[in-house]
C-alpha cells in the first residue's frame, strides 16, 4: 500500500525535513520507492525520486535541502510497473506544469496510458499514479479550472485510489479520495494532507477526514471540501484529535491484529482489482495447465491457504495439486521433480527460510516456479519465474490475518479462471466479509466466559473448511497459548474423541454441502457432554444439534470458507486479550522466520 503526504505553506521555506519525517511515518504501510516534489513560488517544480529506503534515497538525493511553498512526498508499493526510478512517484504532466502522486490502484491504467499517448501527452512511466496527473492535464488543456478538471478526471479513473496534485499557477494543493484513505490537517499558516492520521498528528491535531467522492482544496490558511459529483461545497467542521500516536497508528483499534482483521474487506477489494487487471494471472494458469505435476509450497498460515487453494483448483478447474509444507518438499518431492513440473510458493514475507530452501531445491531440478507473496521486492518474489502480489500492505501483527484472506482469494480467483468460470462473482467477496465482521461481535461475546480458561480444544472441518479449521487452530494457539488442534472432522472419532468430557470445547466449521458429515461429528461430541460450537450459514440441523451456532451471512458456497475464517480470527483475538496477552506480539514468535 502506497502512502501520500502534501503540505501547503504561506511562505517559501525548506520543506525537505517535514517531507522526510512524514515519509518515515508512512513507512509502516510498506514501500519500495520514495519521491519528493516541491513547488517554488517562481513556478519551478523540483522533483527527486528513486527506489530504496527513505533514509538512503533522501540522503543520496538531498531531500533535506528541498525548498518551496508546497511539497508532496510519496512512498510507492509497486503494483503497476516494476520498482524503478521512472515508476517512482510523484509524476509530472507532459510539460511539467502539474505534479502529483497517488495511493491505490487505477485499474484501467493500461487503456488510459494508450489514450493519453494518442492525445499527444508525454507518458514517461508505466505507473498508474502518472495516469492520475494526465487525467487532470487532459481537462486543464481543454480550459477547465483545476477543480473542474479533477471532477472530470474522476470519471475516467477506475479503481480505488486517493491522489494529490498541484500546479505551478496557484499556491494550492488538490486532493481527491475514492476508496483509499485521506486526512487533512490544519495548522497555523500551513495545511497538510495525507493517507493517514499518524503522519499528520505530530504536526497538528486539528484534522478533517475526507470521505469518498470528495475533493479537498488546500491553501495555507483554508481547506475546502467539494463533492466530486456536483462540485458543491461540503460542510464539515474540523475535529481536534486528543488520542495518542499509538492509537492513531492502530487506526483507532486496540491492536494491529484487530485493525488488520477489519482491513480484510478493503484489501480483498484491492487484490481483486489487481487480479482483474493482471496478465500474470493467465501466465500462472497456463503454467499450471501444462505442468505434469503442480505443487503448492508454504509454511504455517500460508500453507493453510495453499491447502484451501488445492481444494478450489480440484473442484473448479479439475486440476489436482499437491500442497506440501515447505521443508517436507525437499525429501519427499524434490528428488522426483523436473522441468515439466510447476510450483506455486506462498508466503507473506517472501523471506521464510524454509520456503526459500524448498524453492532452491525445486530450481536445482529445473522446476518452474511462481510466488504468491505480499512483500514486494522480497527474495521469493525476485527468485521465482512469475509472481502475483497479495496487495495487503504491511501486516504488522505476528498472527497473519489479512494475508491469509488474500492468499485464499487469489487461489479461488486462479481456480475460477483456470476452470473457465466467471471471476466476476468475486466482486461479492468484500461486501460479504464486511457483513460477516459486522455481525460477529455479539455472537462471539457469550462464548468468551466458556472458553477463556480452557487450555485444550479442537477445531474441525471437512473439505474446503478443513484448511480453515487448521488455520483457526493455529490462530487460537498462537495468541492464547492454549493447546488447540485443527483436524479433519472425520478423523476425530479415530482417537481424539477420548479427550471429550463435560463442556470440552470442539469447534466445527461447516461448509455448504457437508452438513450431514458435520452434524454426525457434532453429535458424537455432544452425546459425550462436549461443548459443540458450529460455524456456518443458518441451517436448521446445525442449530438443532450444536450447543452454539456462530451464524455467517448467506453467500455463494465457494465463499463460505472465506467468511468462516473471520470468527476464528476474532475469537482468537478476543481470548488472547481476555487472557491478558498481547496478540500482536505472541511470546517466542517472530513475524519473519529467516532461520532453519
Ligand atoms: O511469511 P510467511 O507467510 O512465509 O510465514 C510463514 C509462517 O511463519 C506464518 O504464516 C505463521 O504461521 C503466521 N505468523 C501465523 O499467524
Coordinates of C-alpha atoms and ligand atoms in Angstrom, one line a residue:
X1 CA 0.0 0.0 0.0
X2 CA 1.5 3.3 -1.0
X3 CA 1.4 6.5 1.1
X4 CA 1.0 10.1 0.1
X5 CA 1.5 13.3 2.0
X6 CA 1.3 17.0 1.0
X7 CA 2.0 20.3 2.7
X8 CA 0.9 23.9 1.7
X9 CA 2.8 26.8 3.4
X10 CA 2.2 30.5 3.3
X11 CA 5.9 31.2 2.8
X12 CA 8.7 29.7 0.7
X13 CA 10.8 27.6 3.1
X14 CA 12.8 24.5 3.4
X15 CA 10.2 21.7 3.3
X16 CA 12.6 18.7 3.0
X17 CA 12.7 17.7 6.7
X18 CA 8.8 17.9 7.0
X19 CA 8.5 15.6 3.9
X20 CA 11.2 13.2 5.1
X21 CA 9.6 12.8 8.5
X22 CA 6.1 12.3 7.0
X23 CA 7.5 9.7 4.7
X24 CA 9.2 7.9 7.7
X25 CA 5.8 7.9 9.5
X26 CA 4.2 6.3 6.4
X27 CA 6.8 3.5 6.0
X28 CA 4.8 1.0 8.1
X29 CA 2.5 0.7 5.1
X30 CA 5.3 -1.0 3.1
X31 CA 7.1 0.5 0.1
X32 CA 9.9 0.1 -2.4
X33 CA 10.5 3.6 -3.7
X34 CA 10.2 7.2 -2.4
X35 CA 9.9 10.6 -4.1
X36 CA 9.5 14.3 -3.2
X37 CA 8.3 17.2 -5.2
X38 CA 8.5 20.9 -4.0
X39 CA 6.7 23.7 -5.8
X40 CA 8.5 27.0 -5.7
X41 CA 6.9 30.5 -5.6
X42 CA 8.6 31.3 -9.0
X43 CA 6.8 28.4 -10.7
X44 CA 9.7 25.9 -10.7
X45 CA 9.0 22.3 -9.6
X46 CA 11.8 20.3 -8.0
X47 CA 11.2 16.5 -8.4
X48 CA 13.5 13.9 -6.9
X49 CA 12.7 10.2 -6.5
X50 CA 14.2 6.7 -6.6
X51 CA 14.0 3.1 -5.5
X52 CA 15.2 2.4 -2.0
X53 CA 14.7 3.2 1.7
X54 CA 13.6 6.7 2.8
X55 CA 16.8 7.4 4.7
X56 CA 19.0 6.2 1.9
X57 CA 17.2 7.9 -1.0
X58 CA 16.7 11.1 1.0
X59 CA 20.4 11.3 1.8
X60 CA 21.5 10.4 -1.8
X61 CA 19.1 13.0 -3.5
X62 CA 19.4 15.5 -0.7
X63 CA 15.7 15.8 0.1
X64 CA 16.5 17.8 3.2
X65 CA 17.6 20.8 1.1
X66 CA 14.3 20.9 -0.9
X67 CA 12.6 24.3 -0.7
X68 CA 9.2 25.6 -1.8
X69 CA 5.8 26.7 -0.7
X70 CA 4.2 23.4 -1.4
X71 CA 5.5 19.8 -1.2
X72 CA 4.4 16.3 -1.9
X73 CA 6.1 13.1 -0.8
X74 CA 5.0 9.6 -1.9
X75 CA 6.0 6.1 -0.8
X76 CA 5.4 3.6 -3.6
X77 CA 4.5 -0.1 -3.2
X78 CA 4.8 -1.4 -6.7
X79 CA 1.7 -2.7 -8.4
X80 CA 1.6 -1.3 -12.0
X81 CA 5.2 -1.2 -13.3
X82 CA 8.3 -2.7 -11.6
X83 CA 10.0 -0.7 -8.8
X84 CA 12.2 1.7 -10.7
X85 CA 13.2 5.4 -10.7
X86 CA 10.9 6.2 -13.6
X87 CA 7.9 4.4 -12.0
X88 CA 8.5 6.1 -8.6
X89 CA 6.2 8.9 -7.7
X90 CA 5.4 11.9 -7.8
X91 CA 5.0 12.4 -11.6
X92 CA 4.9 15.4 -13.9
X93 CA 2.3 16.1 -16.5
X94 CA 3.5 16.4 -20.1
X95 CA 5.1 19.9 -19.8
X96 CA 6.0 19.8 -16.1
X97 CA 3.3 22.3 -15.0
X98 CA 1.4 19.8 -12.8
X99 CA 2.9 17.3 -10.3
X100 CA 1.0 14.7 -8.4
X101 CA 1.1 11.3 -6.7
X102 CA -1.4 8.7 -5.7
X103 CA -2.1 5.8 -3.4
X104 CA -4.2 2.8 -4.6
X105 CA -4.9 1.3 -7.9
X106 CA -6.2 2.8 -11.2
X107 CA -7.4 -0.4 -12.8
X108 CA -7.9 1.0 -16.3
X109 CA -4.3 2.3 -16.3
X110 CA -3.3 0.5 -19.5
X111 CA -6.2 1.8 -21.5
X112 CA -5.7 5.3 -20.1
X113 CA -2.0 5.4 -21.0
X114 CA -2.8 4.5 -24.6
X115 CA -5.4 7.2 -24.7
X116 CA -3.0 9.9 -23.3
X117 CA -0.3 8.9 -25.7
X118 CA -2.8 9.1 -28.6
X119 CA -3.8 12.5 -27.5
X120 CA -0.1 13.7 -27.7
X121 CA 0.7 13.7 -24.0
X122 CA 4.1 12.6 -22.8
X123 CA 3.8 9.5 -20.7
X124 CA 7.1 8.6 -19.0
X125 CA 6.3 5.6 -16.8
X126 CA 4.0 2.5 -16.5
X127 CA 2.8 3.7 -13.2
X128 CA -0.9 4.4 -12.6
X129 CA -0.1 7.5 -10.4
X130 CA 1.1 9.2 -13.6
X131 CA -2.3 8.5 -15.2
X132 CA -4.0 10.5 -12.4
X133 CA -1.9 13.5 -13.3
X134 CA -2.5 13.1 -17.1
X135 CA -6.2 12.6 -16.4
X136 CA -6.3 16.1 -14.8
X137 CA -3.9 17.5 -17.5
X138 CA -6.4 16.4 -20.2
X139 CA -9.1 18.7 -18.9
X140 CA -6.8 21.6 -17.9
X141 CA -5.7 21.6 -21.5
X142 CA -9.3 21.9 -22.5
X143 CA -9.6 25.1 -20.4
X144 CA -11.2 23.8 -17.2
X145 CA -10.0 25.1 -13.9
X146 CA -8.3 22.6 -11.5
X147 CA -11.4 21.8 -9.5
X148 CA -13.4 21.1 -12.6
X149 CA -10.6 19.1 -14.2
X150 CA -10.3 16.8 -11.2
X151 CA -14.1 16.3 -11.2
X152 CA -13.9 15.2 -14.9
X153 CA -10.7 13.1 -14.3
X154 CA -12.5 11.2 -11.6
X155 CA -15.0 9.8 -14.2
X156 CA -12.0 8.5 -16.3
X157 CA -10.1 6.9 -13.4
X158 CA -11.5 3.5 -12.5
X159 CA -10.5 1.8 -9.2
X160 CA -9.8 2.7 -5.6
X161 CA -7.3 5.4 -5.0
X162 CA -6.5 8.8 -3.4
X163 CA -4.3 11.4 -5.1
X164 CA -2.7 14.8 -4.5
X165 CA -2.0 17.2 -7.4
X166 CA -0.7 20.8 -7.7
X167 CA 0.1 23.2 -10.5
X168 CA 2.5 26.0 -10.9
X169 CA -0.1 28.8 -11.2
X170 CA -1.6 28.9 -7.7
X171 CA -0.4 28.2 -4.1
X172 CA -2.9 25.3 -3.7
X173 CA -2.8 21.5 -3.5
X174 CA -5.9 19.5 -4.5
X175 CA -6.5 16.0 -3.1
X176 CA -9.2 13.5 -4.1
X177 CA -10.4 10.4 -2.3
X178 CA -12.1 7.3 -3.8
X179 CA -11.6 4.2 -1.7
X180 CA -8.2 4.9 -0.2
X181 CA -7.7 6.9 3.0
X182 CA -7.2 10.7 3.0
X183 CA -7.0 13.0 6.0
X184 CA -6.4 16.8 6.1
X185 CA -4.5 18.7 8.9
X186 CA -4.9 22.4 9.6
X187 CA -2.0 24.3 11.3
X188 CA -1.1 28.0 11.6
X189 CA -0.5 29.3 8.1
X190 CA 0.1 25.7 6.9
X191 CA -2.1 22.8 5.9
X192 CA -1.4 19.1 5.3
X193 CA -3.0 16.2 3.6
X194 CA -2.0 12.5 4.0
X195 CA -3.1 8.9 3.5
X196 CA -3.4 8.5 7.3
X197 CA -3.6 10.3 10.6
X198 CA -0.3 9.2 12.2
X199 CA 1.7 11.1 9.6
X200 CA -0.2 14.3 10.4
X201 CA -0.7 14.2 14.2
X202 CA 2.8 15.3 15.2
X203 CA 2.2 18.5 13.0
X204 CA -1.3 19.4 14.1
X205 CA -4.2 17.9 16.0
X206 CA -6.9 19.9 14.0
X207 CA -8.0 17.5 11.3
X208 CA -10.7 17.0 8.7
X209 CA -11.5 13.5 7.5
X210 CA -12.1 13.4 3.7
X211 CA -14.8 11.0 2.6
X212 CA -15.1 9.0 -0.6
X213 CA -16.1 11.2 -3.6
X214 CA -14.8 14.4 -2.0
X215 CA -12.1 16.8 -3.3
X216 CA -10.1 18.8 -0.7
X217 CA -8.7 22.1 -1.8
X218 CA -5.8 23.2 0.5
X219 CA -4.4 26.8 0.7
X220 CA -2.0 27.8 3.6
X221 CA -5.0 29.1 5.6
X222 CA -8.0 27.2 4.4
X223 CA -9.3 23.8 3.5
X224 CA -12.5 23.5 1.5
X225 CA -14.2 20.2 0.6
X226 CA -16.3 19.7 -2.5
X227 CA -18.5 16.9 -3.8
X228 CA -16.9 15.4 -6.9
X229 CA -20.3 14.7 -8.5
X230 CA -21.8 18.1 -8.4
X231 CA -19.0 20.4 -7.4
X232 CA -20.9 21.7 -4.4
X233 CA -19.0 22.6 -1.2
X234 CA -19.2 20.1 1.7
X235 CA -20.0 21.5 5.2
X236 CA -17.8 19.7 7.8
X237 CA -16.1 21.3 10.8
X238 CA -12.6 20.2 11.7
X239 CA -12.2 18.0 14.8
X240 CA -9.5 18.0 17.4
X241 CA -7.8 14.6 17.9
X242 CA -6.8 14.0 21.5
X243 CA -5.8 10.4 21.3
X244 CA -2.2 9.2 21.3
X245 CA 0.0 8.4 18.3
X246 CA -0.1 4.7 19.2
X247 CA -3.9 4.9 18.9
X248 CA -3.6 6.6 15.6
X249 CA -1.1 4.1 14.2
X250 CA -3.5 1.3 15.1
X251 CA -6.3 3.2 13.2
X252 CA -8.3 3.6 16.4
X253 CA -8.2 -0.2 17.2
X254 CA -6.6 -1.5 20.4
X255 CA -4.2 -3.8 18.5
X256 CA -2.8 -4.2 15.0
X257 CA -4.3 -7.7 14.8
X258 CA -7.8 -6.2 15.2
X259 CA -7.1 -3.5 12.7
X260 CA -5.8 -6.0 10.2
X261 CA -8.8 -8.3 10.7
X262 CA -11.0 -5.3 9.9
X263 CA -9.0 -4.3 6.9
X264 CA -9.8 -7.6 5.1
X265 CA -12.8 -6.3 3.1
X266 CA -10.7 -3.4 1.7
X267 CA -7.6 -5.4 0.9
X268 CA -9.7 -8.1 -0.7
X269 CA -11.3 -5.5 -3.0
X270 CA -7.8 -4.1 -3.9
X271 CA -6.5 -7.5 -4.7
X272 CA -9.4 -8.3 -6.9
X273 CA -8.9 -5.0 -8.9
X274 CA -5.3 -6.0 -9.3
X275 CA -6.0 -9.6 -10.4
X276 CA -8.7 -8.3 -12.9
X277 CA -6.0 -6.1 -14.5
X278 CA -3.1 -8.5 -14.3
X279 CA -1.8 -10.5 -17.3
X280 CA 0.3 -12.7 -14.9
X281 CA -2.9 -14.5 -13.7
X282 CA -3.2 -16.1 -17.2
X283 CA 0.6 -16.8 -17.2
X284 CA 0.3 -18.7 -13.9
X285 CA -2.8 -20.5 -15.1
X286 CA -1.1 -21.5 -18.4
X287 CA 2.0 -22.9 -16.5
X288 CA -0.3 -24.9 -14.1
X289 CA -2.3 -26.2 -17.0
X290 CA 0.6 -27.5 -19.0
X291 CA 2.6 -28.9 -16.0
X292 CA 2.8 -32.6 -15.3
X293 CA 2.5 -32.0 -11.5
X294 CA 1.7 -28.8 -9.6
X295 CA 2.9 -28.3 -6.1
X296 CA 1.8 -25.6 -3.6
X297 CA 4.7 -25.0 -1.1
X298 CA 4.4 -22.9 2.0
X299 CA 4.6 -22.8 5.8
X300 CA 2.2 -22.0 8.7
X301 CA -0.8 -19.9 7.7
X302 CA 0.4 -19.6 4.1
X303 CA 0.4 -23.4 3.9
X304 CA -3.2 -23.5 5.1
X305 CA -4.1 -21.0 2.3
X306 CA -2.3 -23.4 -0.2
X307 CA -4.3 -26.3 1.1
X308 CA -7.6 -24.4 0.5
X309 CA -6.2 -23.5 -2.9
X310 CA -5.7 -27.1 -3.7
X311 CA -9.4 -27.8 -2.9
X312 CA -10.5 -24.9 -5.1
X313 CA -8.3 -25.9 -8.0
X314 CA -9.5 -29.5 -7.9
X315 CA -13.1 -28.5 -7.6
X316 CA -13.3 -25.7 -10.1
X317 CA -10.6 -26.4 -12.6
X318 CA -10.2 -30.2 -12.3
X319 CA -6.5 -29.7 -11.6
X320 CA -5.0 -31.9 -8.9
X321 CA -2.5 -30.0 -6.9
X322 CA -0.1 -31.3 -4.2
X323 CA 0.1 -29.0 -1.2
X324 CA 3.2 -29.5 0.9
X325 CA 4.8 -27.9 3.9
X326 CA 8.0 -26.4 2.5
X327 CA 10.7 -28.3 4.4
X328 CA 9.0 -31.6 3.6
X329 CA 9.1 -30.8 -0.1
X330 CA 12.8 -31.3 0.0
X331 CA 12.9 -35.0 1.0
X332 CA 9.5 -36.1 -0.3
X333 CA 9.2 -34.4 -3.7
X334 CA 12.4 -32.6 -4.8
X335 CA 14.3 -35.7 -5.8
X336 CA 11.5 -36.6 -8.2
X337 CA 10.5 -33.3 -9.8
X338 CA 11.7 -32.0 -13.2
X339 CA 11.3 -29.2 -15.7
X340 CA 7.8 -30.4 -16.6
X341 CA 6.6 -29.7 -13.1
X342 CA 5.5 -26.4 -11.6
X343 CA 5.4 -25.0 -8.0
X344 CA 3.4 -22.1 -6.5
X345 CA 5.3 -20.8 -3.5
X346 CA 3.2 -18.9 -1.0
X347 CA 4.5 -16.5 1.6
X348 CA 3.5 -13.3 3.3
X349 CA 7.1 -12.2 3.9
X350 CA 8.8 -13.8 0.9
X351 CA 11.7 -14.3 3.2
X352 CA 10.8 -17.5 5.1
X353 CA 14.0 -19.6 5.0
X354 CA 12.1 -22.9 5.0
X355 CA 10.3 -21.8 1.8
X356 CA 13.4 -20.4 0.2
X357 CA 15.2 -23.7 0.8
X358 CA 12.4 -25.6 -0.9
X359 CA 12.5 -23.1 -3.8
X360 CA 16.2 -23.7 -4.3
X361 CA 15.7 -27.5 -4.2
X362 CA 13.0 -27.2 -6.8
X363 CA 15.0 -24.9 -9.1
X364 CA 18.0 -27.2 -8.9
X365 CA 15.8 -29.8 -10.6
X366 CA 14.6 -27.3 -13.2
X367 CA 11.1 -27.0 -11.9
X368 CA 9.1 -23.9 -13.0
X369 CA 8.0 -21.6 -10.2
X370 CA 5.6 -18.8 -9.3
X371 CA 5.1 -17.0 -6.0
X372 CA 2.1 -15.5 -4.2
X373 CA 3.8 -13.0 -2.0
X374 CA 2.9 -9.9 0.0
X375 CA 6.2 -8.1 0.4
X376 CA 7.2 -6.7 -3.0
X377 CA 10.9 -6.9 -3.6
X378 CA 11.3 -9.9 -1.3
X379 CA 13.7 -12.7 -2.1
X380 CA 10.9 -15.1 -3.0
X381 CA 9.3 -12.6 -5.4
X382 CA 12.7 -11.9 -7.1
X383 CA 13.7 -15.6 -7.4
X384 CA 10.5 -17.1 -8.9
X385 CA 9.7 -17.1 -12.7
X386 CA 6.4 -15.4 -12.1
X387 CA 4.7 -13.7 -9.1
X388 CA 1.3 -12.4 -8.1
X389 CA 1.2 -9.8 -5.3
X390 CA -1.2 -10.2 -2.3
X391 CA -1.7 -6.4 -2.1
X392 CA -2.4 -6.4 1.7
X393 CA 0.0 -3.6 2.6
X394 CA 2.2 -4.1 5.7
X395 CA 1.0 -6.7 8.1
X396 CA 2.4 -5.7 11.4
X397 CA 0.8 -8.2 13.9
X398 CA 2.7 -11.5 14.0
X399 CA -0.5 -13.5 13.5
X400 CA -1.3 -13.5 9.8
X401 CA -4.9 -12.5 9.1
X402 CA -5.4 -10.3 6.1
X403 CA -2.6 -12.1 4.2
X404 CA -4.3 -15.4 4.7
X405 CA -7.5 -14.0 3.3
X406 CA -5.9 -12.6 0.2
X407 CA -3.9 -15.8 -0.4
X408 CA -7.2 -17.7 -0.3
X409 CA -8.9 -15.2 -2.5
X410 CA -6.0 -15.3 -5.0
X411 CA -6.3 -19.1 -5.2
X412 CA -10.0 -19.0 -5.7
X413 CA -9.6 -16.5 -8.4
X414 CA -6.9 -18.7 -10.2
X415 CA -9.2 -21.7 -9.9
X416 CA -12.1 -19.9 -11.4
X417 CA -10.0 -18.5 -14.2
X418 CA -8.4 -21.9 -14.9
X419 CA -11.8 -23.7 -14.9
X420 CA -13.2 -21.1 -17.4
X421 CA -15.7 -19.7 -14.8
X422 CA -16.7 -16.1 -14.3
X423 CA -14.3 -14.4 -11.9
X424 CA -16.9 -11.5 -11.8
X425 CA -18.6 -13.3 -8.9
X426 CA -15.6 -12.5 -6.7
X427 CA -16.8 -8.9 -6.6
X428 CA -19.3 -10.1 -3.9
X429 CA -16.5 -11.1 -1.5
X430 CA -15.5 -7.7 0.1
X431 CA -19.2 -6.9 1.0
X432 CA -19.6 -10.5 2.4
X433 CA -16.5 -10.0 4.6
X434 CA -17.8 -6.6 5.7
X435 CA -21.3 -8.1 6.6
X436 CA -19.7 -11.0 8.4
X437 CA -17.5 -8.8 10.5
X438 CA -20.4 -6.6 11.4
X439 CA -22.5 -9.4 12.8
X440 CA -19.8 -11.4 14.7
X441 CA -19.1 -9.3 17.8
X442 CA -22.5 -10.1 19.6
X443 CA -22.3 -13.7 18.6
X444 CA -18.8 -14.3 20.0
X445 CA -19.1 -12.3 23.2
X446 CA -21.2 -15.0 25.0
X447 CA -18.6 -17.7 24.1
X448 CA -15.8 -15.9 25.9
X449 CA -16.6 -16.9 29.5
X450 CA -16.9 -20.6 28.5
X451 CA -13.6 -20.6 26.6
X452 CA -11.3 -18.1 28.2
X453 CA -9.9 -20.5 30.9
X454 CA -9.8 -23.6 28.6
X455 CA -6.3 -24.8 27.8
X456 CA -7.3 -27.5 25.4
X457 CA -9.7 -27.5 22.4
X458 CA -10.2 -28.8 18.9
X459 CA -11.2 -27.1 15.7
X460 CA -12.6 -29.4 13.0
X461 CA -13.6 -29.0 9.3
X462 CA -14.1 -31.1 6.2
X463 CA -13.3 -30.4 2.5
X464 CA -12.8 -26.7 1.9
X465 CA -13.3 -25.9 5.6
X466 CA -10.6 -28.4 6.7
X467 CA -7.9 -25.8 6.0
X468 CA -10.0 -23.2 7.8
X469 CA -10.1 -25.4 10.9
X470 CA -6.3 -25.8 10.7
X471 CA -5.8 -22.1 10.4
X472 CA -8.3 -21.3 13.2
X473 CA -6.5 -23.7 15.5
X474 CA -3.1 -22.1 14.6
X475 CA -4.5 -18.7 15.3
X476 CA -6.0 -19.8 18.6
X477 CA -2.8 -21.5 19.9
X478 CA -0.6 -18.7 18.6
X479 CA -2.2 -15.9 20.5
X480 CA -3.9 -17.6 23.5
X481 CA -1.0 -20.1 24.3
X482 CA -3.7 -22.8 24.8
X483 CA -3.4 -26.1 23.0
X484 CA -5.7 -26.2 20.1
X485 CA -5.6 -28.8 17.4
X486 CA -7.0 -28.5 13.9
X487 CA -8.2 -31.7 12.3
X488 CA -10.3 -33.3 9.6
X489 CA -13.7 -33.7 11.3
X490 CA -14.0 -37.3 10.3
X491 CA -10.7 -38.2 12.0
X492 CA -11.8 -37.0 15.4
X493 CA -13.6 -40.3 16.1
X494 CA -10.4 -42.2 15.3
X495 CA -8.8 -41.3 18.6
X496 CA -9.1 -37.7 19.9
X497 CA -12.8 -38.3 20.8
X498 CA -11.5 -39.9 24.1
X499 CA -10.5 -36.4 25.3
X500 CA -14.1 -35.2 25.4
X501 CA -15.8 -34.8 28.7
X502 CA -18.2 -32.3 30.2
X503 CA -18.1 -29.0 28.4
X504 CA -15.0 -29.9 26.4
X505 CA -15.0 -27.4 23.5
X506 CA -14.9 -28.6 20.0
X507 CA -15.4 -26.1 17.1
X508 CA -16.9 -27.4 13.8
X509 CA -16.5 -25.3 10.7
X510 CA -19.4 -26.3 8.4
X511 CA -19.1 -25.8 4.6
X512 CA -22.1 -25.8 2.4
X513 CA -22.9 -29.3 1.2
X514 CA -21.0 -31.0 4.1
X515 CA -23.7 -30.5 6.8
X516 CA -24.5 -34.2 7.2
X517 CA -21.0 -35.1 8.0
X518 CA -20.5 -32.2 10.3
X519 CA -23.8 -32.9 12.1
X520 CA -22.6 -36.5 12.7
X521 CA -19.4 -35.2 14.2
X522 CA -21.3 -32.7 16.4
X523 CA -23.5 -35.5 17.8
X524 CA -20.5 -37.7 18.6
X525 CA -19.1 -34.9 20.7
X526 CA -22.5 -33.7 22.1
X527 CA -23.6 -37.1 23.5
X528 CA -20.4 -37.2 25.5
X529 CA -21.1 -33.8 27.1
X530 CA -18.8 -31.7 25.0
X531 CA -19.5 -28.1 24.2
X532 CA -20.1 -28.1 20.4
X533 CA -19.7 -24.8 18.6
X534 CA -20.7 -24.7 14.9
X535 CA -19.6 -22.0 12.4
X536 CA -21.7 -21.9 9.3
X537 CA -24.6 -20.3 7.5
X538 CA -28.1 -20.6 9.1
X539 CA -29.1 -24.3 9.0
X540 CA -31.9 -25.9 11.0
X541 CA -29.9 -29.1 11.7
X542 CA -26.7 -27.2 12.7
X543 CA -28.9 -25.0 15.0
X544 CA -30.7 -28.0 16.5
X545 CA -27.6 -30.1 17.1
X546 CA -24.8 -27.7 18.1
X547 CA -24.9 -26.1 21.5
X548 CA -23.8 -22.8 19.9
X549 CA -24.1 -21.7 16.3
X550 CA -22.0 -18.8 15.0
X551 CA -24.0 -17.7 12.0
X552 CA -22.4 -16.5 8.8
X553 CA -24.3 -14.4 6.2
X554 CA -25.8 -16.4 3.3
X555 CA -23.4 -16.5 0.3
X556 CA -22.2 -18.4 -2.7
X557 CA -20.9 -21.7 -1.2
X558 CA -17.5 -21.0 -2.6
X559 CA -17.1 -18.1 -0.3
X560 CA -18.2 -19.8 3.0
X561 CA -14.6 -20.8 3.9
X562 CA -13.5 -17.2 3.5
X563 CA -16.3 -15.9 5.8
X564 CA -15.8 -18.8 8.2
X565 CA -12.1 -17.6 8.7
X566 CA -13.3 -14.4 10.4
X567 CA -15.0 -15.7 13.6
X568 CA -11.9 -17.8 14.3
X569 CA -9.6 -14.8 13.9
X570 CA -11.8 -12.7 16.0
X571 CA -12.3 -15.3 18.7
X572 CA -8.5 -15.9 18.9
X573 CA -8.0 -12.1 19.3
X574 CA -10.7 -11.8 22.0
X575 CA -9.5 -14.7 24.0
X576 CA -5.9 -13.5 23.8
X577 CA -6.9 -10.1 25.2
X578 CA -9.1 -11.6 27.8
X579 CA -6.2 -13.8 29.0
X580 CA -4.1 -10.6 29.3
X581 CA -1.7 -11.3 26.4
X582 CA -0.6 -9.0 23.6
X583 CA -2.0 -10.7 20.4
X584 CA 0.3 -8.6 18.2
X585 CA 3.5 -10.0 19.5
X586 CA 3.0 -13.5 21.0
X587 CA 5.8 -14.8 23.1
X588 CA 8.6 -16.8 21.3
X589 CA 7.4 -15.9 17.8
X590 CA 8.7 -13.7 15.0
X591 CA 6.9 -12.3 12.0
X592 CA 9.6 -13.4 9.6
X593 CA 11.4 -16.6 10.1
X594 CA 14.7 -16.4 8.3
X595 CA 16.2 -19.3 10.1
X596 CA 16.1 -23.1 9.6
Ligands
LIG1 O1 5.9 -15.1 5.7 P1 5.3 -16.4 5.5 O2 3.9 -16.5 5.1 O3 6.2 -17.3 4.7 O4 5.3 -17.1 7.0 C1 5.0 -18.4 7.2 C2 4.6 -18.6 8.7 O5 5.7 -18.4 9.5 C3 3.4 -17.7 9.1 O6 2.4 -17.9 8.2 C4 3.0 -18.0 10.5 O7 2.5 -19.3 10.6 C5 1.9 -17.0 10.9 N1 2.6 -15.9 11.6 C6 0.9 -17.5 11.8 O8 -0.1 -16.5 12.0

